[in-house]
Amino acid sequence: MYAIPEADALRKLAVIPVFLITNDQGAPIPIPQGDKNLLLPMFLDQAKALKELDAFNKANPTAKARVTPIPMNLANDKVNEINKKLTDKKLVAPVISSEIDMSKAVELLRKQGVSEKDINEGLSVPVFFSKPFITVNTPKGTKAVFFLSYNDAAAAAAKITGTKVELLAADLTVALGRMIETKNDEFVFYPTPAFFKLMQEQGQSGAKKP
């Protein structure tokens, strides 16, 4: 028996914004890839998304494209909606992590004894956690944390005293699977730095309104 439905686990991704190339109304702009596929990269790093936007605008000067942050769970919903409407093509929407997080995840997985083949085939979106788990207090009780930023995980581990904490890595699908299969609702994702930045920007823009 599952602890929480898959939909509830996916909703936990709301604290992880991804940056998409969209039109000025905020609708995603997929990029044709060959005859059969459309590509919609979902960037965890805003700077990477802006670099991609620059290249896109040079190739499509009249497109009026921009980078729009969207919570990962809602971005996944948008991708599913688009795919339902497509008949002869498929929309592929990879989540693009930062080079630092990807390289740190590979380093940790090698230490964990994972083979190069399994790393290459299984690591798409790295997440970080600890043994024992780092926990946070939430309105729904104490929860164990998965991080999408290595720096956030390392900073949290450094604050723990009296217990040796080992940092580990896995793919996002493993974290979601663990959330769904555990008997109680025990896990959360730690908001990414981009989430805090966006909340701060929204707060400032809200404070400026009369």
Coordinates of C-alpha atoms in Angstrom, one line a residue:
M1 CA 0.0 0.0 0.0
Y2 CA 1.4 3.4 -1.0
A3 CA 1.8 6.0 1.6
I4 CA 1.0 9.0 -0.6
P5 CA -0.4 9.0 -4.2
E6 CA 2.1 9.8 -7.0
A7 CA 0.3 13.1 -7.6
D8 CA 1.0 14.2 -4.0
A9 CA 4.7 13.3 -4.4
L10 CA 4.8 15.3 -7.7
R11 CA 3.2 18.3 -6.0
K12 CA 6.2 18.5 -3.7
L13 CA 8.2 19.6 -6.7
A14 CA 6.4 23.0 -6.5
V15 CA 9.4 24.4 -4.5
I16 CA 11.6 23.7 -7.5
P17 CA 11.2 26.3 -10.3
V18 CA 12.4 25.4 -13.8
F19 CA 13.1 28.0 -16.4
L20 CA 11.5 27.6 -19.8
I21 CA 11.7 29.5 -23.0
T22 CA 8.2 30.8 -23.6
N23 CA 6.4 33.4 -25.7
D24 CA 5.4 36.7 -24.2
Q25 CA 2.2 35.1 -22.8
G26 CA 4.2 32.4 -21.0
A27 CA 3.3 29.5 -23.3
P28 CA 6.3 27.2 -23.8
I29 CA 8.1 27.3 -27.2
P30 CA 9.3 23.8 -28.1
I31 CA 12.2 23.5 -30.5
P32 CA 11.9 21.1 -33.5
Q33 CA 14.3 18.2 -33.3
G34 CA 14.3 16.2 -36.5
D35 CA 11.0 15.0 -37.9
K36 CA 9.5 13.3 -34.9
N37 CA 10.5 15.2 -31.7
L38 CA 10.0 18.6 -30.2
L39 CA 12.5 19.7 -27.5
L40 CA 11.6 21.8 -24.5
P41 CA 14.6 22.1 -22.1
M42 CA 13.6 22.8 -18.5
F43 CA 16.6 24.5 -16.8
L44 CA 17.2 24.5 -13.1
D45 CA 19.8 27.2 -13.6
Q46 CA 18.4 30.6 -14.8
A47 CA 21.7 31.7 -16.2
K48 CA 21.8 28.6 -18.5
A49 CA 18.2 29.3 -19.6
L50 CA 19.1 32.9 -20.5
K51 CA 22.1 31.7 -22.5
E52 CA 19.8 29.3 -24.4
L53 CA 17.3 32.2 -24.9
D54 CA 20.1 34.3 -26.4
A55 CA 20.9 31.6 -29.0
F56 CA 17.2 31.1 -29.7
N57 CA 16.6 34.8 -30.2
K58 CA 19.5 35.0 -32.6
A59 CA 18.0 32.2 -34.7
N60 CA 14.4 33.5 -34.3
P61 CA 14.6 37.3 -34.1
T62 CA 10.8 37.9 -34.4
A63 CA 9.8 35.3 -31.8
K64 CA 9.4 37.6 -28.8
A65 CA 10.7 34.8 -26.6
R66 CA 11.6 35.2 -22.9
V67 CA 12.6 33.0 -20.0
T68 CA 9.7 32.2 -17.6
P69 CA 10.1 30.4 -14.2
I70 CA 7.4 27.7 -13.6
P71 CA 7.2 25.3 -10.7
M72 CA 8.5 21.9 -11.8
N73 CA 5.2 20.1 -11.1
L74 CA 3.2 22.6 -13.2
A75 CA 5.8 22.4 -16.0
N76 CA 5.4 18.6 -16.1
D77 CA 1.6 19.2 -16.4
K78 CA 2.1 21.5 -19.3
V79 CA 4.4 19.0 -21.0
N80 CA 1.7 16.3 -20.6
E81 CA -1.0 18.6 -21.9
I82 CA 1.1 19.4 -25.0
N83 CA 1.9 15.8 -25.6
K84 CA -1.8 14.9 -25.5
K85 CA -2.5 17.3 -28.3
L86 CA 0.3 16.1 -30.5
T87 CA -0.4 13.4 -33.0
D88 CA 2.7 12.8 -35.1
K89 CA 5.3 14.3 -32.8
K90 CA 6.5 13.8 -29.2
L91 CA 7.6 16.6 -26.9
V92 CA 10.7 15.7 -25.0
A93 CA 11.4 18.0 -21.9
P94 CA 14.6 17.1 -20.2
V95 CA 15.4 18.9 -16.9
I96 CA 18.9 20.5 -17.2
S97 CA 20.9 20.7 -13.9
S98 CA 23.9 22.8 -13.3
E99 CA 27.3 21.3 -14.2
I100 CA 28.4 21.5 -10.6
D101 CA 25.5 19.5 -9.3
M102 CA 25.8 16.9 -12.0
S103 CA 29.6 16.4 -11.5
K104 CA 29.1 16.2 -7.7
A105 CA 26.4 13.6 -8.1
V106 CA 28.6 11.5 -10.4
E107 CA 31.5 11.8 -7.8
L108 CA 29.2 10.7 -5.0
L109 CA 27.6 7.8 -6.9
R110 CA 31.0 6.5 -7.8
K111 CA 31.9 6.6 -4.1
Q112 CA 28.6 4.7 -3.4
G113 CA 29.8 1.9 -5.8
V114 CA 27.4 2.6 -8.6
S115 CA 28.8 1.5 -12.0
E116 CA 29.6 4.0 -14.8
K117 CA 27.0 2.2 -16.9
D118 CA 24.3 2.7 -14.3
I119 CA 25.3 6.3 -13.7
N120 CA 25.2 7.1 -17.5
E121 CA 21.9 5.4 -17.9
G122 CA 20.2 6.3 -14.6
L123 CA 21.3 9.8 -13.7
S124 CA 19.2 12.5 -15.3
V125 CA 18.3 15.0 -12.5
P126 CA 20.6 14.7 -9.5
V127 CA 19.3 14.9 -6.0
F128 CA 21.3 14.9 -2.8
F129 CA 20.5 13.5 0.7
S130 CA 22.3 12.3 3.7
K131 CA 22.8 9.3 5.9
P132 CA 21.3 9.8 8.4
F133 CA 18.7 12.0 6.8
I134 CA 18.8 15.7 7.4
T135 CA 15.4 16.8 8.7
V136 CA 13.4 20.0 8.9
N137 CA 10.4 20.9 11.0
T138 CA 7.2 21.6 8.9
P139 CA 3.6 22.4 9.8
K140 CA 3.0 18.7 9.1
G141 CA 5.7 17.4 11.4
T142 CA 9.4 16.6 11.0
K143 CA 10.4 15.6 7.4
A144 CA 13.5 14.2 5.8
V145 CA 15.0 16.3 3.1
F146 CA 16.1 15.8 -0.5
F147 CA 18.1 18.6 -2.0
L148 CA 18.5 19.5 -5.7
S149 CA 21.5 21.7 -4.9
Y150 CA 24.7 20.1 -3.7
N151 CA 25.8 23.3 -2.0
D152 CA 22.5 23.4 0.0
A153 CA 23.0 19.8 1.0
A154 CA 26.6 20.4 2.1
A155 CA 25.7 23.6 4.0
A156 CA 22.9 21.8 5.9
A157 CA 25.2 18.8 6.7
A158 CA 27.9 21.2 8.0
K159 CA 25.5 22.6 10.6
I160 CA 24.9 19.2 12.2
T161 CA 27.0 18.5 15.2
G162 CA 27.5 15.3 17.2
T163 CA 26.6 13.0 14.3
K164 CA 28.7 12.1 11.3
V165 CA 26.7 12.9 8.2
E166 CA 27.5 11.2 4.9
L167 CA 26.2 13.0 1.7
L168 CA 24.8 10.7 -1.0
A169 CA 23.3 11.2 -4.4
A170 CA 20.5 9.6 -6.5
D171 CA 18.3 10.5 -9.4
L172 CA 15.1 12.5 -8.9
T173 CA 13.1 9.5 -9.9
V174 CA 14.6 7.5 -7.0
A175 CA 13.6 10.3 -4.5
L176 CA 10.0 10.4 -5.9
G177 CA 9.8 6.6 -5.7
R178 CA 11.0 6.7 -2.1
M179 CA 8.3 9.3 -1.2
I180 CA 5.6 7.2 -2.8
E181 CA 6.6 3.9 -1.3
T182 CA 7.3 5.0 2.3
K183 CA 4.5 4.2 4.7
N184 CA 4.1 7.7 6.0
D185 CA 4.5 11.1 4.4
E186 CA 8.1 11.5 5.5
F187 CA 9.9 13.5 2.9
V188 CA 10.1 17.0 1.4
F189 CA 12.2 18.7 -1.3
Y190 CA 14.3 21.6 0.0
P191 CA 13.5 24.7 -2.0
T192 CA 16.2 25.5 -4.6
P193 CA 18.1 28.8 -4.4
A194 CA 16.0 30.0 -7.4
F195 CA 12.8 29.5 -5.4
F196 CA 14.0 31.7 -2.6
K197 CA 15.2 34.3 -5.1
L198 CA 11.8 34.3 -6.9
M199 CA 9.9 34.6 -3.6
Q200 CA 12.1 37.6 -2.7
E201 CA 11.5 39.2 -6.1
Q202 CA 7.8 38.7 -5.9
G203 CA 7.7 40.1 -2.3
Q204 CA 9.6 43.2 -3.4
S205 CA 7.4 43.7 -6.5
G206 CA 4.3 43.2 -4.2
A207 CA 5.6 45.8 -1.7
K208 CA 6.0 48.3 -4.5
K209 CA 2.3 48.1 -5.5
P210 CA 0.1 50.8 -4.0

